[in-house]
Coordinates of C-alpha atoms in Angstrom, one line a residue:
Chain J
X225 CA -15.8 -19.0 -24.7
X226 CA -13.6 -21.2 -22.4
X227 CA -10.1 -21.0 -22.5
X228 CA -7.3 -23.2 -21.2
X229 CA -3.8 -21.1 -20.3
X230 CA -1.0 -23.0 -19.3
X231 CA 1.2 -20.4 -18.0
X232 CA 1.5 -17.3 -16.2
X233 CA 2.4 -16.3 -19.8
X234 CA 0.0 -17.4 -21.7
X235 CA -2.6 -15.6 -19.3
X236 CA -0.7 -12.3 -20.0
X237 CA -1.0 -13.3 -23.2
X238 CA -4.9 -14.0 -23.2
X239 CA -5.0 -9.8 -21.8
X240 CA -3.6 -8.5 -24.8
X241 CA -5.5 -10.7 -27.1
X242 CA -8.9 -9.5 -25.0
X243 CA -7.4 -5.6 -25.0
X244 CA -6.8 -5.7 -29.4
X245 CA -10.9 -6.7 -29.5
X246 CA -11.7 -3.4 -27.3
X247 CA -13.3 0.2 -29.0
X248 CA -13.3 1.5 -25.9
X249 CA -16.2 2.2 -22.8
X250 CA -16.0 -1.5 -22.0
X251 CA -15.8 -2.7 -18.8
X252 CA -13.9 -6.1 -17.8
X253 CA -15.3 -8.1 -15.4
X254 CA -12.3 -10.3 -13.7
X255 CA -13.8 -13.1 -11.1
X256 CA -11.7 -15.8 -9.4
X257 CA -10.1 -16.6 -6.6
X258 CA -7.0 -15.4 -5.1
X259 CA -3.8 -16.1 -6.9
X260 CA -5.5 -17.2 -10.0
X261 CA -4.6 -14.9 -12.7
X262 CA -6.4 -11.4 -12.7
X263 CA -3.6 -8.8 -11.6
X264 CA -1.6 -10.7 -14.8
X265 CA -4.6 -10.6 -17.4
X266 CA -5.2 -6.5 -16.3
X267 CA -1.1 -6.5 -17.0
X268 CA -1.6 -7.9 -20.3
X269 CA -4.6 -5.8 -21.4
X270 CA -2.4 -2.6 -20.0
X271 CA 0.2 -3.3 -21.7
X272 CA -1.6 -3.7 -25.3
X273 CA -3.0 -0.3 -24.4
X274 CA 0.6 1.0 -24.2
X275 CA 0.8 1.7 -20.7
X276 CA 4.3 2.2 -19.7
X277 CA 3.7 2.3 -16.2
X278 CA 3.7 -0.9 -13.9
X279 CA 0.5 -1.8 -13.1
X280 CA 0.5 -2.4 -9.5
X281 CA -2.4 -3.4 -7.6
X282 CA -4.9 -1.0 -5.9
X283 CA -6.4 -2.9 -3.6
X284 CA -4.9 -0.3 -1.4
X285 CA -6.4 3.0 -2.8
X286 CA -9.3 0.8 -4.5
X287 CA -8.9 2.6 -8.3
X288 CA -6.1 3.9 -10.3
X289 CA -6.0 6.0 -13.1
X290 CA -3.8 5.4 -15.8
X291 CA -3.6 8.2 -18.6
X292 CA -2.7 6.5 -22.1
X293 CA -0.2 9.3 -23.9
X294 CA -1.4 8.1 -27.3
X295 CA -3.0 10.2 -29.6
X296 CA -3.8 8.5 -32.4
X297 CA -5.6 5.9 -30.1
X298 CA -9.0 6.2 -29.2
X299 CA -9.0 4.9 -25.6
X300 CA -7.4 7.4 -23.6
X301 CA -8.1 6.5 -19.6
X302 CA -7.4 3.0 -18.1
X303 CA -9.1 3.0 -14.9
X304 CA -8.3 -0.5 -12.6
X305 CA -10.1 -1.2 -10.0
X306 CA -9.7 -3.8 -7.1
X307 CA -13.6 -4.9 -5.2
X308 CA -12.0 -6.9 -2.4
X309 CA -12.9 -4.8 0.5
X310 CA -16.4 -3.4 -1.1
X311 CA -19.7 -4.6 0.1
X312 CA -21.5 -3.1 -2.7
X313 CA -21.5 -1.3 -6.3
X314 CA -22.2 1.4 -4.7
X315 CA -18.7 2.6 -2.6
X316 CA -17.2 2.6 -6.7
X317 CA -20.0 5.3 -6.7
X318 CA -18.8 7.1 -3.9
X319 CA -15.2 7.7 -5.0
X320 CA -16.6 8.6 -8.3
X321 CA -16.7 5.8 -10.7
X322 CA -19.5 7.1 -12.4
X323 CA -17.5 9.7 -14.2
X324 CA -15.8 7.0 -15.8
X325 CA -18.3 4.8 -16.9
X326 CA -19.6 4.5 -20.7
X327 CA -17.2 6.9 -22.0
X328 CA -15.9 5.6 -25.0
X329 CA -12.1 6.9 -24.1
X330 CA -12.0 4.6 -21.1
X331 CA -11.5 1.2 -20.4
X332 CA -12.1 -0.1 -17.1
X333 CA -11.3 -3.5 -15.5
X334 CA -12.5 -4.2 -12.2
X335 CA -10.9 -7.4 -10.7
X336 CA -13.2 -9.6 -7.9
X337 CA -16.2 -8.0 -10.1
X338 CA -18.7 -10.2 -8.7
X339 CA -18.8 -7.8 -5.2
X340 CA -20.2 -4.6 -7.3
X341 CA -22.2 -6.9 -9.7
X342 CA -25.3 -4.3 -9.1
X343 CA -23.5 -1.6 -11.1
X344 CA -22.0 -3.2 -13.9
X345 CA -22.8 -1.6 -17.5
X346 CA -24.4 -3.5 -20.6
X347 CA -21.5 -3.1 -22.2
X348 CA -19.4 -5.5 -19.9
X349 CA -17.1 -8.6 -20.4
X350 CA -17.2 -11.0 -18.2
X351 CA -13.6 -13.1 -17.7
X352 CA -13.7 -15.9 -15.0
X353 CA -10.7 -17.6 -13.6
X354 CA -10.0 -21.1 -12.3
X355 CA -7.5 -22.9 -11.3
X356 CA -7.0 -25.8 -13.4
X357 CA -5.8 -29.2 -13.1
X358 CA -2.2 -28.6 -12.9
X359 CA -0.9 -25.9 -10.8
X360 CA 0.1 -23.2 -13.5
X361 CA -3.2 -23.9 -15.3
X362 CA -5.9 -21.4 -16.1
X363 CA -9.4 -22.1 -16.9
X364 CA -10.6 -18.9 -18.4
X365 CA -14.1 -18.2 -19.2
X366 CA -15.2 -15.3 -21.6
X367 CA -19.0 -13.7 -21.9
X368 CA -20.2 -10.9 -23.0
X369 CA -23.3 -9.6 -21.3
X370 CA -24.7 -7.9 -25.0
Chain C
X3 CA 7.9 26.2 15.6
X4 CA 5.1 24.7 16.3
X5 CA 3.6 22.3 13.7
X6 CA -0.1 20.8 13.8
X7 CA -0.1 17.5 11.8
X8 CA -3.2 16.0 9.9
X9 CA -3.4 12.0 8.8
X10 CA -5.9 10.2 7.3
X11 CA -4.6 8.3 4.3
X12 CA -5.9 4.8 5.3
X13 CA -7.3 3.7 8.4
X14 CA -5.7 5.7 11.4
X15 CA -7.1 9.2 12.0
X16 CA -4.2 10.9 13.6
X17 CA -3.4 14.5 14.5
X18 CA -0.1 15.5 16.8
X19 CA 1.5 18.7 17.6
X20 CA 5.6 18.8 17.8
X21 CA 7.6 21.7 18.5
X22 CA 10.7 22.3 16.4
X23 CA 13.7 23.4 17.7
X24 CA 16.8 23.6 15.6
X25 CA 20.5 23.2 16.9
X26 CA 23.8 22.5 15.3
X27 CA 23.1 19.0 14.4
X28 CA 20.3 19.7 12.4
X29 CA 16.7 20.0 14.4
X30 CA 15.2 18.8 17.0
X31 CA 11.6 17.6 17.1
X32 CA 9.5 17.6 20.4
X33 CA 6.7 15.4 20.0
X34 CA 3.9 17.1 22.2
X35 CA 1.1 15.2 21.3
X36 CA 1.1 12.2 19.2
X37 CA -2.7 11.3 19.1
X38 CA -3.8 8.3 16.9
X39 CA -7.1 6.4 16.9
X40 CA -7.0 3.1 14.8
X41 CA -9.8 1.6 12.9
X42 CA -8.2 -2.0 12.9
X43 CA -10.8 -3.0 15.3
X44 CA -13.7 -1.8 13.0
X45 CA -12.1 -3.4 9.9
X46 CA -11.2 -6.6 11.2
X47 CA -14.4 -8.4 10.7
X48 CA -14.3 -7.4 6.9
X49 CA -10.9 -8.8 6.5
X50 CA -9.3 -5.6 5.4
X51 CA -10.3 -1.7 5.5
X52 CA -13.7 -0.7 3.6
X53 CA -13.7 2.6 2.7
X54 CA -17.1 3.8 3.5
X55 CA -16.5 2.4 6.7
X56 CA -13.4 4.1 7.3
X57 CA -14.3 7.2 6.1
X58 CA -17.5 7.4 8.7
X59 CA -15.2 6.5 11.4
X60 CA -12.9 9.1 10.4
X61 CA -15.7 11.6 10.6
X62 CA -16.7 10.6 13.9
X63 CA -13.5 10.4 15.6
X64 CA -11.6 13.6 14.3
X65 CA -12.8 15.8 16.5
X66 CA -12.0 14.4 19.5
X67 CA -8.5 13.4 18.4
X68 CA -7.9 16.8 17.2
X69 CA -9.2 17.6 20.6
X70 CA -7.0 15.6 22.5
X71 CA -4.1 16.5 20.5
X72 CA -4.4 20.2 21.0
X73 CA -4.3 19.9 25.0
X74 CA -0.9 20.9 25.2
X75 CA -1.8 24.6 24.0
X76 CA -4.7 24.5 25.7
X77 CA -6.4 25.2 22.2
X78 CA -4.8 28.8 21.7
X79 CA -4.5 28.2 18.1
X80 CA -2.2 31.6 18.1
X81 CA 0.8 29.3 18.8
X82 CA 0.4 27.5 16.2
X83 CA 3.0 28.2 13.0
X84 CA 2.1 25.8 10.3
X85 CA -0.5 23.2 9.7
X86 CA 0.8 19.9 7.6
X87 CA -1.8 17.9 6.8
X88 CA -1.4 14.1 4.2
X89 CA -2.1 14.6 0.9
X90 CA -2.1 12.0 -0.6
X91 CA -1.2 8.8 -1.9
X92 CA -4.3 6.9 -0.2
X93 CA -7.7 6.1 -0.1
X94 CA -9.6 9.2 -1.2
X95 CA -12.5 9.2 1.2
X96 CA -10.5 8.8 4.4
X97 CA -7.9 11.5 3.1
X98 CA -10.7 14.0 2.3
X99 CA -11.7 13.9 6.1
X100 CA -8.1 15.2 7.1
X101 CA -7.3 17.0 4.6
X102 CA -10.8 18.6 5.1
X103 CA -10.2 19.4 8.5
X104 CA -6.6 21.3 7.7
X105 CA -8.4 23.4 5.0
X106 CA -11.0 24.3 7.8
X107 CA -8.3 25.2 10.0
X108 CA -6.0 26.7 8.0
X109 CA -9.1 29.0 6.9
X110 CA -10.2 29.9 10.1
X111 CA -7.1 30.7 11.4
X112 CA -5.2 32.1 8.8
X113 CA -2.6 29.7 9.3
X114 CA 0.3 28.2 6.1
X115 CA -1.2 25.0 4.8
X116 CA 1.5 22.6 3.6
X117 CA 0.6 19.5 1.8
X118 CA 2.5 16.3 2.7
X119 CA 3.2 13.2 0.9
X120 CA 2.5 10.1 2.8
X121 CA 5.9 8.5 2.0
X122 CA 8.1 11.4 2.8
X123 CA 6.3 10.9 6.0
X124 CA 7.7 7.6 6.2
X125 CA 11.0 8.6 5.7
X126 CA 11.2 11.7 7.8
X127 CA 9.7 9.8 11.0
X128 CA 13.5 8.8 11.1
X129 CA 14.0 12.3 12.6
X130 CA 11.2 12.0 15.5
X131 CA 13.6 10.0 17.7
X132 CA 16.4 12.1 17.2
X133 CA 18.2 13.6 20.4
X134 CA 20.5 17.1 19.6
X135 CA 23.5 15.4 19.6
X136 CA 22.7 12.8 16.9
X137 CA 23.0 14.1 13.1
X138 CA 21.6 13.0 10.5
X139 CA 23.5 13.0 7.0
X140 CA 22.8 12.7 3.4
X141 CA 23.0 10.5 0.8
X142 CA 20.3 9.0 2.7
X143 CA 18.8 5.8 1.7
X144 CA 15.0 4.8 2.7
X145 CA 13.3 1.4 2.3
X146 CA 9.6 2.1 2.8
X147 CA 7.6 -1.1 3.7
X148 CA 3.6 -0.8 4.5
X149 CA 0.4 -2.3 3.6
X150 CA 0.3 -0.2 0.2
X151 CA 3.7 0.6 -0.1
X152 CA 7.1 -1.0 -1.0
X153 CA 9.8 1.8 -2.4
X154 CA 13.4 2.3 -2.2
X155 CA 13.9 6.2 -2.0
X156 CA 17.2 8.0 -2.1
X157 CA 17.4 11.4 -0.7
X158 CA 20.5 13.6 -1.6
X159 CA 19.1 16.7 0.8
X160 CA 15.8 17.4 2.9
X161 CA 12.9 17.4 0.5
X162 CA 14.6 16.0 -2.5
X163 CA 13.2 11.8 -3.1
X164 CA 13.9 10.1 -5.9
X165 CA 12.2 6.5 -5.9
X166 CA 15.2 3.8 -7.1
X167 CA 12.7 1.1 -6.8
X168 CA 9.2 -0.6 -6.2
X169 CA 6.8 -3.2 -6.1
X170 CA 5.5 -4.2 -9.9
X171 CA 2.1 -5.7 -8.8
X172 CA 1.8 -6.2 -4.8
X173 CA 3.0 -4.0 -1.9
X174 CA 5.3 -6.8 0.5
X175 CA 2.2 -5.6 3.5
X176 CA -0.7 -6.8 1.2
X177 CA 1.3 -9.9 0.5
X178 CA 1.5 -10.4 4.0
X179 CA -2.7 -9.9 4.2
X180 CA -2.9 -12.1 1.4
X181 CA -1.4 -15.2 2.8
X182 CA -3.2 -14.4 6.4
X183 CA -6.6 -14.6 4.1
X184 CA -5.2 -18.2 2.6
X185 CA -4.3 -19.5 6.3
X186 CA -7.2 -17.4 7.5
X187 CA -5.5 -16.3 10.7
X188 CA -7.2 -13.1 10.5
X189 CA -6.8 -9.3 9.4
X190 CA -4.4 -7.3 9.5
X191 CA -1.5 -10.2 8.2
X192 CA 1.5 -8.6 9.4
X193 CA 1.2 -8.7 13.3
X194 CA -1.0 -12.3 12.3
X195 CA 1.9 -14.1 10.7
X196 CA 4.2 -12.9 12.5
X197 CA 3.1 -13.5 15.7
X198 CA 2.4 -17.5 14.1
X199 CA 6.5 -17.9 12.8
X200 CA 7.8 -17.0 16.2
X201 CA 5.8 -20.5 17.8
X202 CA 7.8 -23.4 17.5
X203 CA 7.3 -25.3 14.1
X204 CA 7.4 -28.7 12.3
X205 CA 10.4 -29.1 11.0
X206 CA 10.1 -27.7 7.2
X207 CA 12.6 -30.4 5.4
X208 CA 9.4 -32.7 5.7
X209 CA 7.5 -31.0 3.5
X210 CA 10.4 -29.7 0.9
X211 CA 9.3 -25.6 1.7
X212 CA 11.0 -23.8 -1.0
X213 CA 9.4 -20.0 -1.5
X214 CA 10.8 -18.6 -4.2
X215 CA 12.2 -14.8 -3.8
X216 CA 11.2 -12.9 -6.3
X217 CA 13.1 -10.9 -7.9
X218 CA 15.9 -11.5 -6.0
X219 CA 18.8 -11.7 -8.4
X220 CA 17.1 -9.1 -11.0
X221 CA 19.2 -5.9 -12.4
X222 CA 16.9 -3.6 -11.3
X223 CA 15.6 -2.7 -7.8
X224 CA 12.5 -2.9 -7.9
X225 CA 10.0 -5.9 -6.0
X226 CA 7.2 -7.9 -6.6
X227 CA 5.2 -10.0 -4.2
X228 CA 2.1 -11.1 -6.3
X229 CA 3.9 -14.5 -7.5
X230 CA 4.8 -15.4 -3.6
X231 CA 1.4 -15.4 -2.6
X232 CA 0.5 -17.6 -5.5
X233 CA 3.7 -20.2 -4.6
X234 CA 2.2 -20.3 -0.6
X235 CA -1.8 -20.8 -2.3
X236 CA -0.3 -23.9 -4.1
X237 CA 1.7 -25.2 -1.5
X238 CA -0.7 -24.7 1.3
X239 CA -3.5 -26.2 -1.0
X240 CA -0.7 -29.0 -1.6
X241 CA -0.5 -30.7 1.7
X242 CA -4.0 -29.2 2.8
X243 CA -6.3 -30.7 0.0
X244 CA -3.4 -32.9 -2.1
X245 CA -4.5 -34.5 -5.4
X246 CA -7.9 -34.5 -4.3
X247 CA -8.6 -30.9 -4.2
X248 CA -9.7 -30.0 -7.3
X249 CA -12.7 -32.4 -7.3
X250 CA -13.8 -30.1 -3.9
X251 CA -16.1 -27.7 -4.1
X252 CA -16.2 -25.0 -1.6
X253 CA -18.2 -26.4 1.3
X254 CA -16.5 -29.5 1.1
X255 CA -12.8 -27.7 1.0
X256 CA -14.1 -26.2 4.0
X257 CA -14.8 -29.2 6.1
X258 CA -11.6 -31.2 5.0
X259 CA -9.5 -28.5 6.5
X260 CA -11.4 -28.6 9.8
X261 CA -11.1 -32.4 9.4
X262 CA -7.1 -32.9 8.6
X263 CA -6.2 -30.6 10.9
X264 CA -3.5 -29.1 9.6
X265 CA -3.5 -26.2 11.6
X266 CA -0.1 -27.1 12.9
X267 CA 1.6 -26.5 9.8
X268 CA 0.3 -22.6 9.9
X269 CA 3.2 -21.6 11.9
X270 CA 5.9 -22.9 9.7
X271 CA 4.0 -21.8 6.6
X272 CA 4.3 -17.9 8.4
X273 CA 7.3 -18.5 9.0
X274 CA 8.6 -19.6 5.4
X275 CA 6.2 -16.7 4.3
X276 CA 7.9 -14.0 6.5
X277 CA 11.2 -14.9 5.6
X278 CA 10.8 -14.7 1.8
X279 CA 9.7 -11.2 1.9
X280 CA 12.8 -10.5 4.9
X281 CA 15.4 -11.8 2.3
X282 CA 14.1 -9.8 -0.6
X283 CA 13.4 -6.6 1.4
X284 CA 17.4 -7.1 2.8
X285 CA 18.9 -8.1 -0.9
X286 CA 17.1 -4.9 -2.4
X287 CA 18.4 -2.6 0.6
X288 CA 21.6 -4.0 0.3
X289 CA 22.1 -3.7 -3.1
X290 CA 20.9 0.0 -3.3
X291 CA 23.3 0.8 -0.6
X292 CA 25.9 -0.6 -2.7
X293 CA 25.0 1.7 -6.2
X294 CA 24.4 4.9 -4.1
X295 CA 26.9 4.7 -0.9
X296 CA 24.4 6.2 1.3
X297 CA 25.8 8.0 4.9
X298 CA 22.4 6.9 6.1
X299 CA 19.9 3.9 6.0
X300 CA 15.9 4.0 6.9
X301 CA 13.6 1.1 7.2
X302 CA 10.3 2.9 7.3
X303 CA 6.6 2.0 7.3
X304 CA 4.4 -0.2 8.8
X305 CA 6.1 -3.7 7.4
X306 CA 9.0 -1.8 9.5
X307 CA 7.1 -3.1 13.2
X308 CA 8.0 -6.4 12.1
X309 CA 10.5 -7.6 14.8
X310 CA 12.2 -10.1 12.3
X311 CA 12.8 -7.6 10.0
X312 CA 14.2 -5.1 12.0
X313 CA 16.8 -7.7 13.6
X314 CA 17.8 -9.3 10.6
X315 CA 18.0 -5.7 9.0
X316 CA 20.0 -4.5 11.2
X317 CA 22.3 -7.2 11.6
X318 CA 22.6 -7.5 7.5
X319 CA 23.4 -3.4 7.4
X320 CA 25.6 -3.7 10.3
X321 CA 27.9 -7.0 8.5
X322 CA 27.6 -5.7 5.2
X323 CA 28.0 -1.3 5.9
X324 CA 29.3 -1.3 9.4
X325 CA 29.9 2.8 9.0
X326 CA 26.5 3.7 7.8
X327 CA 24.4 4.8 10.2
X328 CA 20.9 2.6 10.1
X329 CA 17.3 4.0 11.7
X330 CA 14.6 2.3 12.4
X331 CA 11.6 4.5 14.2
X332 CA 10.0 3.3 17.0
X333 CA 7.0 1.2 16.2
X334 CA 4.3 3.9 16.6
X335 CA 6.3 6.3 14.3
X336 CA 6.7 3.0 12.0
X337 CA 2.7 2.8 12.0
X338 CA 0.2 5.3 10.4
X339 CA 0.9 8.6 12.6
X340 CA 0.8 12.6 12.2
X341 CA 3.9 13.2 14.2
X342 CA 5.8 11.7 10.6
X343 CA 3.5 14.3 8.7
X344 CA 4.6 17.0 10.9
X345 CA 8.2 16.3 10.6
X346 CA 8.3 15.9 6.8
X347 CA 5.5 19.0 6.4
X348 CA 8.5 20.9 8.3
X349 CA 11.3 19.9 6.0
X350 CA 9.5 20.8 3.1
X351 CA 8.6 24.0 4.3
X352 CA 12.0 25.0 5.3
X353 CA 13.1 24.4 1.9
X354 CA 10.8 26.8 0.4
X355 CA 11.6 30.4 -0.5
X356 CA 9.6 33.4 0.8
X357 CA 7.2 33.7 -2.6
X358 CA 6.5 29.7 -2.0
X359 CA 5.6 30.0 1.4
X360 CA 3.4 33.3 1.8
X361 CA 1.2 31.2 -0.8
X362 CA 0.3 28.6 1.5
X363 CA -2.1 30.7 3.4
X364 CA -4.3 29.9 0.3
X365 CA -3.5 26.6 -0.3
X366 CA -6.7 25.9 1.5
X367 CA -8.6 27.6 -1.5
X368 CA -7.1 25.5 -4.5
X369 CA -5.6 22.2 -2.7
X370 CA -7.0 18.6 -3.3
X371 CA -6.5 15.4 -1.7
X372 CA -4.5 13.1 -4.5
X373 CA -4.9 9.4 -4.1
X374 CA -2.4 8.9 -6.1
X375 CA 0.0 11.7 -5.5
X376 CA 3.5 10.8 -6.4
X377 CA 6.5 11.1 -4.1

């Protein structure tokens, strides 16, 4: 599915429409390069989740945990993680990513997902981002691997 | 009191020793040993730290910091009071390696384990260049700037921090690394762009440079950097590429900038860059120390080596709040360093009550790093 955002907006925007289709143990795959969107499309899904919090970006500590004080929601844990610095799927491992995969009370996005393609689940949506002809353009494309 | 100091939040593994005397103007710390090995060197070919990387260096090099650090007592652990050692917030595998080491220790020599926030840290290096005479008084007003970190704390006594403010998305050091990646003038950005605005430029009315500040003028006193580093990707890709640049692909883009040589314009976009963050960093600390009236200002953090920022800081507190007294460490308490750990492991620790500190000889038994540990 290819979608055309026009604003920084809209793209927030696109994040909650994306977050109201999830059950919960997906994983969102953000891919693009910097500046074009994927800190403000994790904002939007976050904030659809009811996340009160600011979402700030962890490319510093690599993975934040955000608890979701909801009970009468399904999806519990938002975990977001940043893949600049990794080489490999495997350093998510090694700060223990693998608890939180497939659990159906989690949601995980991982922005620059292509660096820890390797360990990506089935159950994973893929979102590219582009710049697009104008500069406060988005050219967003959506897959889902299954 | 003699404090031993454990940090390895991100990628500096650093240990110091400081002995604590208190006067009548509050105490005195005597910096022993202040021992820090940096990784920037490893990291800099990956553009940033990788944390399996740090963590192996953090392995291999505590020992022999914690070595060199402990030369003052000659290793006679028995002089030792009180090990501090960063909890948290940071990466998890460096700060396992410290904290790691401090359980070890505290184990083996049935010394107090006191866990220390990262950011009090930042703060309480304000006290390491303090001479006896020189107090320190509360309200106390802290602007924390560093690669991870952007906050505006207010302290009404030792130990107390409430945050006023911070970044939404981007810490004001990341956006620094940021633009450095989009100019590629290498890793880390701070020391890179800054070192670029100081060299003389084009002039910047040729080119209409108009950064926006974010945040600015907002209610609130919190920051945000993510949207700057998007305004300098657009305007560097602007004049870079121009109309053309879309119909690039990467290899292409690659060549044109070789081609065009725009290098030249680097140090003017630094230097538009710098000063964007400088003027919201100075609006925010300005306008805090106008709500809360603060005896005392500190600029903190590793942002806080910033030469530019420090004058134009202190020339903005000085115009605006000539009687409040301002601090700015010295840059290698500004940087990642155990000396700040000890100092703010030490405040926190006096503040305790008997029942609170005869329990931090276990502390080693139930204690866990906390990369996200909240101030």
């Amino acid at each position: 599915m290819l979608i055309t955002t026009s604003s920084e907006k809209q793209t927030f925007k696109l994040g909650e429409k994306i977050a109201c289709q999830l059950k919960g143990g997906e994983v969102l795959a953000l891919t693009g390069e910097l500046g074009t969107g994927k800190t403000v499309i994790t904002k939007g899904v976050a904030k659809f989740l009811g996340i009160k919090k600011h979402i700030t970006s962890p490319t510093f500590v690599l993975m934040k945990l955000y608890k979701i004080q909801n009970s009468k929601f399904k999806i519990q844990n938002f975990l977001h993680i940043d893949a600049y610095r990794l080489n490999s799927g495997q350093d998510l491992l090694d700060i223990g990513l693998e608890d939180w995969l497939n659990r159906p009370d989690t949601v995980i996005v991982i922005e620059w997902a292509e660096r820890v393609k390797n360990i990506l689940p089935e159950k994973t949506i893929k979102v590219n981002l582009k710049i697009g002809k104008k500069n406060n353009e988005r050219i967003i494309k959506i897959e889902n691997r299954i | 009191m003699i404090i031993l100091s454990i940090e390895t939040s991100c990628d500096e593994t650093a240990v110091s020793l400081i002995k604590i005397k208190s006067g009548k103007n509050g105490e005195v710390f005597n910096i022993l040993s202040n021992e820090v090995f940096s990784q920037i060197k490893i990291h800099q070919k990956y553009g940033g730290v990788v944390p399996e990387v740090a963590a192996r260096a953090h392995l291999e090099k505590i020992m022999f910091v914690l070595e060199n650090a402990l030369k003052p007592i000659k290793n006679d652990f028995r002089k030792i009071d009180l090990i501090a050692a960063t909890q948290g917030p940071g990466l998890i595998t460096s700060l396992l390696v410290g904290w790691q080491a401090a359980k070890t220790l505290s184990w083996f020599y049935k010394k107090p384990l006191v866990p220390v926030n990262h950011l009090a840290g930042h703060i309480c290096a304000g006290w390491l260049g303090k001479d006896s005479k020189e107090k320190i008084n509360f309200p106390l007003l802290a602007m924390i700037v560093s690669g991870g970190h952007t906050e505006l704390v207010l302290m009404k006594n030792h130990n107390q921090y409430k945050i006023l403010g911070q970044t939404v998305d981007d810490a004001a050091g990341e956006c620094f690394d940021k633009v450095a990646k989009i100019l590629n003038i290498g890793y880390p950005g701070g020391p890179a762009i800054s070192k670029e605005a100081a060299k003389p430029q084009i002039p910047s009315s040729r080119f209409q440079f108009n950064l926006p500040r974010p945040m600015i003028k907002s209610d609130d006193l919190n920051f945000s950097f993510a949207g700057l580093k998007t305004a300098v990707l657009y305007k560097w890709n602007e004049l870079n590429y121009g109309a053309q640049y879309k119909k690039l692909n990467k290899k292409e883009i690659k060549k044109t900038v070789h081609v065009s040589g725009t290098d030249n314009l680097i140090p003017l976009f630094c230097y538009e860059t710098q000063q964007a963050i400088i003027d919201v960093l100075i609006a925010k600390t300005l306008k805090a120390a106008k709500l809360f009236q603060p005896k005392t200002i500190i600029l903190g953090g590793g942002v806080a080596a910033n030469k530019e920022l420090r004058r134009q800081m202190t020339a903005a507190i000085f115009k605006n709040f000539p009687h409040i007294k301002f601090i700015i460490p010295c840059f290698e308490f500004c940087t990642d360093n155990a000396a700040m750990i000890a100092a703010a492991g030490y405040f926190k620790y006096r503040t305790m009550n008997i029942k609170q500190k005869s329990k931090l000889k276990n502390n080693w038994q139930n204690l866990e790093p906390d990369p996200q540990l909240e101030l």
